[in-house]
Structures are given as C-alpha cells and as structure tokens.
Amino acid sequence: MLEVCQLSVQYRGLLALENVSLRLGDGELVGLIGPNGAGKSTLLKALLGLIPIAAGRVLFRGRPLPRQRQQVAYMPQRSQIDWDYPITAGRVVMLGRTTAMGWFGKPTAQDQQRVQDALEQVGMWAYRHRPINELSGGQQQRIFLARALAQGADLIFLDEPFAGVDKPTEALLLQVFMTLKSLGKTLLVCSHEWGPVLTQYDRLLVLNRRVIADAPPHQAMTLENIQRAYGESLGAILADPHTPFLAC
Amino acid sequence: MFLLDPLRYEFMRLALASGLISGLLCPVVGTYLIVQRMALLGDVIAHAVLPGLVVAQFFRVDMLLGAFVSGMCSTFVTAWIRTQSRVKVDSAMALTFSSFLSLGILLFTLLRSRLDLEHLLFGDILGTTLTDLVQMGLITLLVLGIVTLFYKEFLFYTFDRLGAEAAGLPVRTLYVGLMALITLAIIVGMQAVGVILVITLLVGPAITAYLLVRELHQMMLLGAVFGIGSSVAGLYLSYYLNLPSGPAIALVVFGLFLLALLFSPTQGILTRPKPTPGDPSR
Ligand SMILES: Nc1ncnc2c1ncn2[C@@H]1O[C@H](COP(=O)(O)OP(=O)(O)OP(=O)(O)O)[C@@H](O)[C@H]1O
Ligand SMILES: [Mg+2]
C-alpha cells in the first residue's frame, strides 16, 4: 500500500504540484492522466524522491518510500534517455538487476534467468544483442518495461509507456500489466492515451497541478472533470456531438 | 631499424612509455565524457588545473595534489551553476573554463611562478622522468581498477541517471567519483600532450571507437587501442620528421577518426549499407 499525503512540489517558485493525496493498493493498476505540464512526471519523480518535495509525505507499507527504492521500478519518459548510448537491449534489461547484484556483484545464473524471462515476456528476447538505437520506438518501450520486470519490484511507475507505440504493442503492454496485477504488483502509469484503453485501469487519477478526480474510469472521465483538467476549449470539442467521443 | 632506432635513447623510451600509459587511460575515461555529451568538460578540467599547479608549486606541496584539487573544484563550480540556475551546461562550462584559466594566469604572475608554461600547455613528453612515469602508472592502475570494479554502476548512471537514482544508486557519489577519475586521467594525459591537447586523447580515440562498436566496454577497449596506437605513432612521426610531439599525436588521432568516419562497416560514410529502394527493414 502506497500512501501519499498532501504532497507539494516547487520548481524555483513554480508550484508544480499542490496538495496531492492518493492511495494505491496492492494489485492495483492506476492511470495518471492530465495535459502536458500537468505535473505527471513530476509526481512520479517526487514519489521516488528524485526531486525535493516542498511538503507532504510518501509512505510505502508505512515507511518513507525513498528509503526502499529497491521496491520500486521506474521507467523514465522517453525524452530522458539518450537513445544513441552504446548499449544493447539485453544489457539495458540487466541494469534492472544492478541493485540486487550489489556492489562488486556479477550477474548470477538467477539474474540471467530473470533477464531472459523479462525479455521473453515482452517478446524481445530475439533482439537482446541489438543496440538500442536500432530498435523502433515501441521496441524501446518494451525493453524498458522488461527492465522494470527484471527488477522484480512490487511498485512500478511507468512514465508514458504507450508513447509512440502501435496497437499490437499497446495490447502486449496491457497484457503484461494484467499479469503484474495478478501477481499483486502495484502499477502507476502516466499516459496520454484516451479511448477504450482507459477502461483497463482500475482507477484514474486526473491531474492538473492538483488532483481533479480520483475514481474508476467511467466516473473520472466526466465532461466536467475533463474541462477542469484540460480547459474549457477541449471540453467544448468533446461536448460537440459531431466529434467522435474520445473519452470512454 | 626504423622502429628500434629511437629506443636507443633513454628519453625516447620514457616518452614512449608515457605515451602508452596516457593513450591507454585517457580514452577509457573519456568514453564516459562522450556518452554523457560532456566532452567539453574535459577541456574545462584540463585548463582548470593551472591555478592548482601554480599554488602547489609556490607552497611546495605535491603538484599532482594541487592539480587534482583545482580540477575537481572546476567540476563542482560547473555543476553548481547548472543546478542552481537555468543556465545550460555548455555556458556554465565555458564560463568556468575561462575563469579558472584566468585565475591561473593571474596567480602565475602574482606569485612569480617558475612553472614552465609552455611545457604545461603543449606537453613535455620528451622530458618525462622515471618518477613521472611511476606516478602516472600508479594513477592509471588506480583509475582502471575503479572503472572495472564499478563498471555496472557507472554504466547505469551514465545511461539513465534518473533510473539509477530511482533504483537506489548513490548518484551524487558516482558523479563525484566520475569527475575524480576524469581529473586524474587528465593529469596523466597532460604529461604527454599538454593542457591544450589533452582533450584529443580523451575524446578522439573513444569517438573513433564509437563509430565501430555497439557497447560501452568495447568503446573503452578499442578506444584504448587507438589511443596507444596514436601516441606511439605520433611519437615516431615527431622523432623522424622532427615535429612537436603533442600536435603529432593529436593529428594521428584525428586521422584515425577520419578513417573510421569514412570506412566504418556500419556507419562509414563510404561503406555503410545503402538502403535499397523498397527495402522496409529500417
Ligand atoms: N526541471 C524543471 N525545472 C523547472 N520546471 C520544471 C521542471 N520540470 C518540469 N517543470 C515544470 O513543472 C510542470 C510539470 O511538468 P511535468 O514534466 O511534471 O509535466 P507532465 O504532466 O509530465 O507533462 P508531459 O505530459 O508533457 O510529460 C510544468 O509546468 C513544467 O514546466
Ligand atoms: Mg511527463
């Protein structure tokens, strides 16, 4: 169980998050949506303690989360990675085992096995020797998901795993999420994907600096909530009966 | 004998050993600079050792210590400017670089330093002494040992800093460690090619390797091969053609880079696989 109380984050005077409170139960798949600049990435980073928080608490199983980072797997937003870095897909996934191996540790047979399982689960085992810049965007996303899987964490934060991903890959990622859920893992997934895919989440957190809504998909994606998060103009487009309804 | 002739001289043997050591060490460490897009930082540190050298000589403490402290300071100043403001890293580096160099020159004049500026700036590989060589060798062993021991942590850190921090790696310590390694490598490389050209050895052989390989450790290993090759070839050129050794080494490095750029099997301008029309594989 992850508990966040009254979390606020500031970037040099700019208030990026204000009094954000939320709870994630074990085995929950929660979607984090909101417009560009809403503070979604900021929230994930603040939960992990990667950026200083101005106020609030983040507790995982009753203890501060930043002190138990082995329990969290984090997949950064695409733009944070240098895709020309000289590294192969398999080695990226092995990075997920770094803390488990410990200082001076070498990959054991068990580490190798976990990496193989993770790569197979996302259908990328055949690509393990490819440099990452020779993979497509969707394949790159899968590799990063595999890294999170290989880590074996209980809490998984994914920043826009669906960015630039085609339908089959999206389906594959969702299938992996479901497997993880059934294993009791907690997933917090930041996303810009709208439409039917939103119904896959147990809960949606609509964010724009503050929590606008925190409810099951159908209750979260109301016209009013969308207007409050994305502004009146988008609300007006969605309200027009001639546009295909994007929300679920 | 063409290759053996220069070895008759003690100074050439020492110079070759010194070139070998810096040719080995600089590319290994320089690889980290390149993959972090911080190649210029090498230049910053190299110039920033000057104030430390002047002060160390004035107070008769170990010059290496002075250079190290001063070089490290410049990395902290750069990082500080970058994190405390929205100034980008390239501007922060340019400012730090010129300020430390100015401070060095100022101190040089004020303290009436007897440092040999020319040797410092352009290297004095032919003046390498046995003591220098032993010091360089020890530093090299230390640095290579650390790179080997903490390879996976440095890999994670330089590839995905946020991910590494999220996974619980002590990223600040890793950063300082990396800066220390780079500073030490520069101090070693300076002996061979001087402050102004040490960036060549740090960056050149490693980017040449970058064009040919797909993984970080391969980049380091092949980079070291190119580094050693360039240093040795440069020294022979300078011996036979009576050229200054630093620039000779630097130009061999560049020549190798050009060859790789033109002929790399995968990425070479002349040799990379041409996409055939209608081939959807890319
Ligand atoms: N390092 C930073 N320094 C200063 N301001 C920042 C920084 N990172 C983000 N911000 C600001 O904080 C706000 C939230 O940014 P954040 O990246 O969390 O948004 P996001 O919801 O992830 O957006 P996107 O959908 O575009 O990824 C934005 O207004 C942004 O300008
Ligand atoms: Mg974001």
PDB file of C-alpha atoms in Angstrom, chain B residues 119-274:
ATOM      1  CA  HIS B 119      55.563  22.613 -21.278  1.00  0.00           C
ATOM      2  CA  LEU B 120      52.308  22.758 -19.386  1.00  0.00           C
ATOM      3  CA  LEU B 121      50.278  23.956 -22.308  1.00  0.00           C
ATOM      4  CA  PHE B 122      51.871  21.836 -25.014  1.00  0.00           C
ATOM      5  CA  GLY B 123      53.170  18.886 -23.057  1.00  0.00           C
ATOM      6  CA  ASP B 124      56.673  17.736 -22.373  1.00  0.00           C
ATOM      7  CA  ILE B 125      56.596  14.091 -23.234  1.00  0.00           C
ATOM      8  CA  LEU B 126      60.263  14.031 -24.180  1.00  0.00           C
ATOM      9  CA  GLY B 127      61.100  15.343 -20.722  1.00  0.00           C
ATOM     10  CA  THR B 128      59.301  12.532 -18.889  1.00  0.00           C
ATOM     11  CA  THR B 129      61.318  11.294 -15.930  1.00  0.00           C
ATOM     12  CA  LEU B 130      61.190   7.892 -14.324  1.00  0.00           C
ATOM     13  CA  THR B 131      59.430   9.406 -11.288  1.00  0.00           C
ATOM     14  CA  ASP B 132      56.775  10.900 -13.543  1.00  0.00           C
ATOM     15  CA  LEU B 133      56.314   7.539 -15.144  1.00  0.00           C
ATOM     16  CA  VAL B 134      55.886   5.700 -11.866  1.00  0.00           C
ATOM     17  CA  GLN B 135      53.333   8.263 -10.722  1.00  0.00           C
ATOM     18  CA  MET B 136      51.445   8.023 -13.996  1.00  0.00           C
ATOM     19  CA  GLY B 137      51.478   4.244 -13.826  1.00  0.00           C
ATOM     20  CA  LEU B 138      50.088   4.191 -10.291  1.00  0.00           C
ATOM     21  CA  ILE B 139      47.314   6.632 -11.121  1.00  0.00           C
ATOM     22  CA  THR B 140      46.443   4.586 -14.198  1.00  0.00           C
ATOM     23  CA  LEU B 141      46.210   1.381 -12.185  1.00  0.00           C
ATOM     24  CA  LEU B 142      44.001   3.113  -9.633  1.00  0.00           C
ATOM     25  CA  VAL B 143      41.649   4.586 -12.207  1.00  0.00           C
ATOM     26  CA  LEU B 144      41.356   1.438 -14.295  1.00  0.00           C
ATOM     27  CA  GLY B 145      40.750  -0.571 -11.132  1.00  0.00           C
ATOM     28  CA  ILE B 146      37.882   1.689 -10.111  1.00  0.00           C
ATOM     29  CA  VAL B 147      36.364   1.660 -13.583  1.00  0.00           C
ATOM     30  CA  THR B 148      36.442  -2.147 -13.569  1.00  0.00           C
ATOM     31  CA  LEU B 149      35.057  -2.523 -10.057  1.00  0.00           C
ATOM     32  CA  PHE B 150      32.194  -0.092 -10.516  1.00  0.00           C
ATOM     33  CA  TYR B 151      31.575  -0.695 -14.199  1.00  0.00           C
ATOM     34  CA  LYS B 152      27.909  -1.597 -13.908  1.00  0.00           C
ATOM     35  CA  GLU B 153      27.103   1.279 -11.579  1.00  0.00           C
ATOM     36  CA  PHE B 154      28.818   3.833 -13.846  1.00  0.00           C
ATOM     37  CA  LEU B 155      27.079   2.290 -16.848  1.00  0.00           C
ATOM     38  CA  PHE B 156      23.681   2.670 -15.216  1.00  0.00           C
ATOM     39  CA  TYR B 157      24.460   6.176 -14.020  1.00  0.00           C
ATOM     40  CA  THR B 158      25.724   7.488 -17.346  1.00  0.00           C
ATOM     41  CA  PHE B 159      22.968   5.805 -19.364  1.00  0.00           C
ATOM     42  CA  ASP B 160      19.970   6.703 -17.231  1.00  0.00           C
ATOM     43  CA  ARG B 161      20.744   8.941 -14.281  1.00  0.00           C
ATOM     44  CA  LEU B 162      17.146   9.164 -13.082  1.00  0.00           C
ATOM     45  CA  GLY B 163      16.645   5.436 -13.420  1.00  0.00           C
ATOM     46  CA  ALA B 164      19.847   4.805 -11.492  1.00  0.00           C
ATOM     47  CA  GLU B 165      18.792   7.172  -8.748  1.00  0.00           C
ATOM     48  CA  ALA B 166      15.345   5.605  -8.655  1.00  0.00           C
ATOM     49  CA  ALA B 167      16.971   2.200  -8.272  1.00  0.00           C
ATOM     50  CA  GLY B 168      18.767   3.497  -5.202  1.00  0.00           C
ATOM     51  CA  LEU B 169      22.269   4.066  -6.546  1.00  0.00           C
ATOM     52  CA  PRO B 170      24.107   6.937  -4.816  1.00  0.00           C
ATOM     53  CA  VAL B 171      24.226   9.136  -7.886  1.00  0.00           C
ATOM     54  CA  ARG B 172      25.988  12.066  -6.229  1.00  0.00           C
ATOM     55  CA  THR B 173      28.840   9.864  -5.109  1.00  0.00           C
ATOM     56  CA  LEU B 174      29.012   8.323  -8.565  1.00  0.00           C
ATOM     57  CA  TYR B 175      29.148  11.789 -10.112  1.00  0.00           C
ATOM     58  CA  VAL B 176      31.973  12.938  -7.863  1.00  0.00           C
ATOM     59  CA  GLY B 177      33.756   9.635  -8.443  1.00  0.00           C
ATOM     60  CA  LEU B 178      33.493  10.024 -12.179  1.00  0.00           C
ATOM     61  CA  MET B 179      34.791  13.588 -12.001  1.00  0.00           C
ATOM     62  CA  ALA B 180      37.738  12.410  -9.908  1.00  0.00           C
ATOM     63  CA  LEU B 181      38.558   9.704 -12.443  1.00  0.00           C
ATOM     64  CA  ILE B 182      38.386  12.188 -15.290  1.00  0.00           C
ATOM     65  CA  THR B 183      40.582  14.679 -13.454  1.00  0.00           C
ATOM     66  CA  LEU B 184      43.165  12.000 -12.739  1.00  0.00           C
ATOM     67  CA  ALA B 185      43.165  10.869 -16.354  1.00  0.00           C
ATOM     68  CA  ILE B 186      43.690  14.444 -17.465  1.00  0.00           C
ATOM     69  CA  ILE B 187      46.612  14.869 -15.114  1.00  0.00           C
ATOM     70  CA  VAL B 188      48.194  11.784 -16.659  1.00  0.00           C
ATOM     71  CA  GLY B 189      47.401  12.851 -20.219  1.00  0.00           C
ATOM     72  CA  MET B 190      48.704  16.369 -19.647  1.00  0.00           C
ATOM     73  CA  GLN B 191      52.188  14.998 -19.221  1.00  0.00           C
ATOM     74  CA  ALA B 192      52.102  13.607 -22.728  1.00  0.00           C
ATOM     75  CA  VAL B 193      50.329  16.204 -24.788  1.00  0.00           C
ATOM     76  CA  GLY B 194      49.787  19.189 -22.522  1.00  0.00           C
ATOM     77  CA  VAL B 195      46.755  21.015 -21.251  1.00  0.00           C
ATOM     78  CA  ILE B 196      45.570  22.247 -24.610  1.00  0.00           C
ATOM     79  CA  LEU B 197      45.703  18.921 -26.397  1.00  0.00           C
ATOM     80  CA  VAL B 198      44.728  16.500 -23.655  1.00  0.00           C
ATOM     81  CA  ILE B 199      41.127  16.703 -24.838  1.00  0.00           C
ATOM     82  CA  THR B 200      42.335  14.995 -28.025  1.00  0.00           C
ATOM     83  CA  LEU B 201      43.369  11.875 -26.175  1.00  0.00           C
ATOM     84  CA  LEU B 202      40.245  11.866 -24.010  1.00  0.00           C
ATOM     85  CA  VAL B 203      37.759  12.265 -26.810  1.00  0.00           C
ATOM     86  CA  GLY B 204      39.365  11.341 -30.146  1.00  0.00           C
ATOM     87  CA  PRO B 205      40.168   7.631 -29.801  1.00  0.00           C
ATOM     88  CA  ALA B 206      36.922   6.974 -27.938  1.00  0.00           C
ATOM     89  CA  ILE B 207      34.692   8.574 -30.572  1.00  0.00           C
ATOM     90  CA  THR B 208      36.605   6.735 -33.249  1.00  0.00           C
ATOM     91  CA  ALA B 209      35.736   3.531 -31.412  1.00  0.00           C
ATOM     92  CA  TYR B 210      32.144   4.730 -31.010  1.00  0.00           C
ATOM     93  CA  LEU B 211      31.794   4.576 -34.798  1.00  0.00           C
ATOM     94  CA  LEU B 212      32.812   0.937 -34.811  1.00  0.00           C
ATOM     95  CA  VAL B 213      31.261  -0.799 -31.812  1.00  0.00           C
ATOM     96  CA  ARG B 214      27.916  -1.160 -30.093  1.00  0.00           C
ATOM     97  CA  GLU B 215      28.685  -1.355 -26.402  1.00  0.00           C
ATOM     98  CA  LEU B 216      30.353   0.839 -23.811  1.00  0.00           C
ATOM     99  CA  HIS B 217      33.100  -1.572 -22.737  1.00  0.00           C
ATOM    100  CA  GLN B 218      34.004  -2.202 -26.386  1.00  0.00           C
ATOM    101  CA  MET B 219      34.246   1.532 -26.874  1.00  0.00           C
ATOM    102  CA  MET B 220      36.692   1.714 -23.974  1.00  0.00           C
ATOM    103  CA  LEU B 221      38.812  -1.202 -25.136  1.00  0.00           C
ATOM    104  CA  LEU B 222      39.005  -0.224 -28.785  1.00  0.00           C
ATOM    105  CA  GLY B 223      39.445   3.408 -27.749  1.00  0.00           C
ATOM    106  CA  ALA B 224      42.450   2.387 -25.684  1.00  0.00           C
ATOM    107  CA  VAL B 225      43.917   0.526 -28.651  1.00  0.00           C
ATOM    108  CA  PHE B 226      43.516   3.630 -30.820  1.00  0.00           C
ATOM    109  CA  GLY B 227      44.865   5.846 -28.054  1.00  0.00           C
ATOM    110  CA  ILE B 228      48.003   3.774 -27.623  1.00  0.00           C
ATOM    111  CA  GLY B 229      48.435   3.472 -31.375  1.00  0.00           C
ATOM    112  CA  SER B 230      48.123   7.223 -31.884  1.00  0.00           C
ATOM    113  CA  SER B 231      50.531   8.127 -29.088  1.00  0.00           C
ATOM    114  CA  VAL B 232      53.174   5.747 -30.334  1.00  0.00           C
ATOM    115  CA  ALA B 233      52.703   6.652 -33.992  1.00  0.00           C
ATOM    116  CA  GLY B 234      52.734  10.343 -33.124  1.00  0.00           C
ATOM    117  CA  LEU B 235      55.975   9.983 -31.227  1.00  0.00           C
ATOM    118  CA  TYR B 236      57.688   8.158 -34.094  1.00  0.00           C
ATOM    119  CA  LEU B 237      56.476  10.820 -36.506  1.00  0.00           C
ATOM    120  CA  SER B 238      57.836  13.510 -34.262  1.00  0.00           C
ATOM    121  CA  TYR B 239      61.165  11.679 -33.958  1.00  0.00           C
ATOM    122  CA  TYR B 240      61.695  11.127 -37.656  1.00  0.00           C
ATOM    123  CA  LEU B 241      60.175  14.297 -39.042  1.00  0.00           C
ATOM    124  CA  ASN B 242      61.353  16.479 -36.202  1.00  0.00           C
ATOM    125  CA  LEU B 243      57.819  17.647 -35.325  1.00  0.00           C
ATOM    126  CA  PRO B 244      56.495  18.760 -31.944  1.00  0.00           C
ATOM    127  CA  SER B 245      55.165  15.570 -30.349  1.00  0.00           C
ATOM    128  CA  GLY B 246      51.843  16.796 -28.899  1.00  0.00           C
ATOM    129  CA  PRO B 247      50.397  18.044 -32.168  1.00  0.00           C
ATOM    130  CA  ALA B 248      51.761  14.988 -33.996  1.00  0.00           C
ATOM    131  CA  ILE B 249      49.840  12.711 -31.623  1.00  0.00           C
ATOM    132  CA  ALA B 250      46.706  14.854 -31.910  1.00  0.00           C
ATOM    133  CA  LEU B 251      46.763  14.740 -35.693  1.00  0.00           C
ATOM    134  CA  VAL B 252      47.238  10.965 -35.780  1.00  0.00           C
ATOM    135  CA  VAL B 253      44.178  10.703 -33.532  1.00  0.00           C
ATOM    136  CA  PHE B 254      42.217  12.823 -35.958  1.00  0.00           C
ATOM    137  CA  GLY B 255      43.484  10.819 -38.932  1.00  0.00           C
ATOM    138  CA  LEU B 256      42.225   7.589 -37.360  1.00  0.00           C
ATOM    139  CA  PHE B 257      38.887   9.234 -36.687  1.00  0.00           C
ATOM    140  CA  LEU B 258      38.582  10.291 -40.315  1.00  0.00           C
ATOM    141  CA  LEU B 259      39.348   6.752 -41.467  1.00  0.00           C
ATOM    142  CA  ALA B 260      36.642   5.348 -39.200  1.00  0.00           C
ATOM    143  CA  LEU B 261      34.210   8.022 -40.294  1.00  0.00           C
ATOM    144  CA  LEU B 262      34.754   7.114 -43.933  1.00  0.00           C
ATOM    145  CA  PHE B 263      35.153   3.357 -43.682  1.00  0.00           C
ATOM    146  CA  SER B 264      33.320   2.065 -40.609  1.00  0.00           C
ATOM    147  CA  PRO B 265      31.466  -1.080 -41.773  1.00  0.00           C
ATOM    148  CA  THR B 266      28.186   0.010 -40.206  1.00  0.00           C
ATOM    149  CA  GLN B 267      28.370   3.788 -40.033  1.00  0.00           C
ATOM    150  CA  GLY B 268      31.109   4.790 -42.501  1.00  0.00           C
ATOM    151  CA  ILE B 269      30.162   7.481 -44.983  1.00  0.00           C
ATOM    152  CA  LEU B 270      31.559   5.432 -47.873  1.00  0.00           C
ATOM    153  CA  THR B 271      30.845   1.944 -46.569  1.00  0.00           C
ATOM    154  CA  ARG B 272      27.610   1.943 -44.628  1.00  0.00           C
ATOM    155  CA  PRO B 273      24.933  -0.286 -46.126  1.00  0.00           C
ATOM    156  CA  LYS B 274      22.922   1.749 -48.633  1.00  0.00           C
TER     157      LYS B 274
END
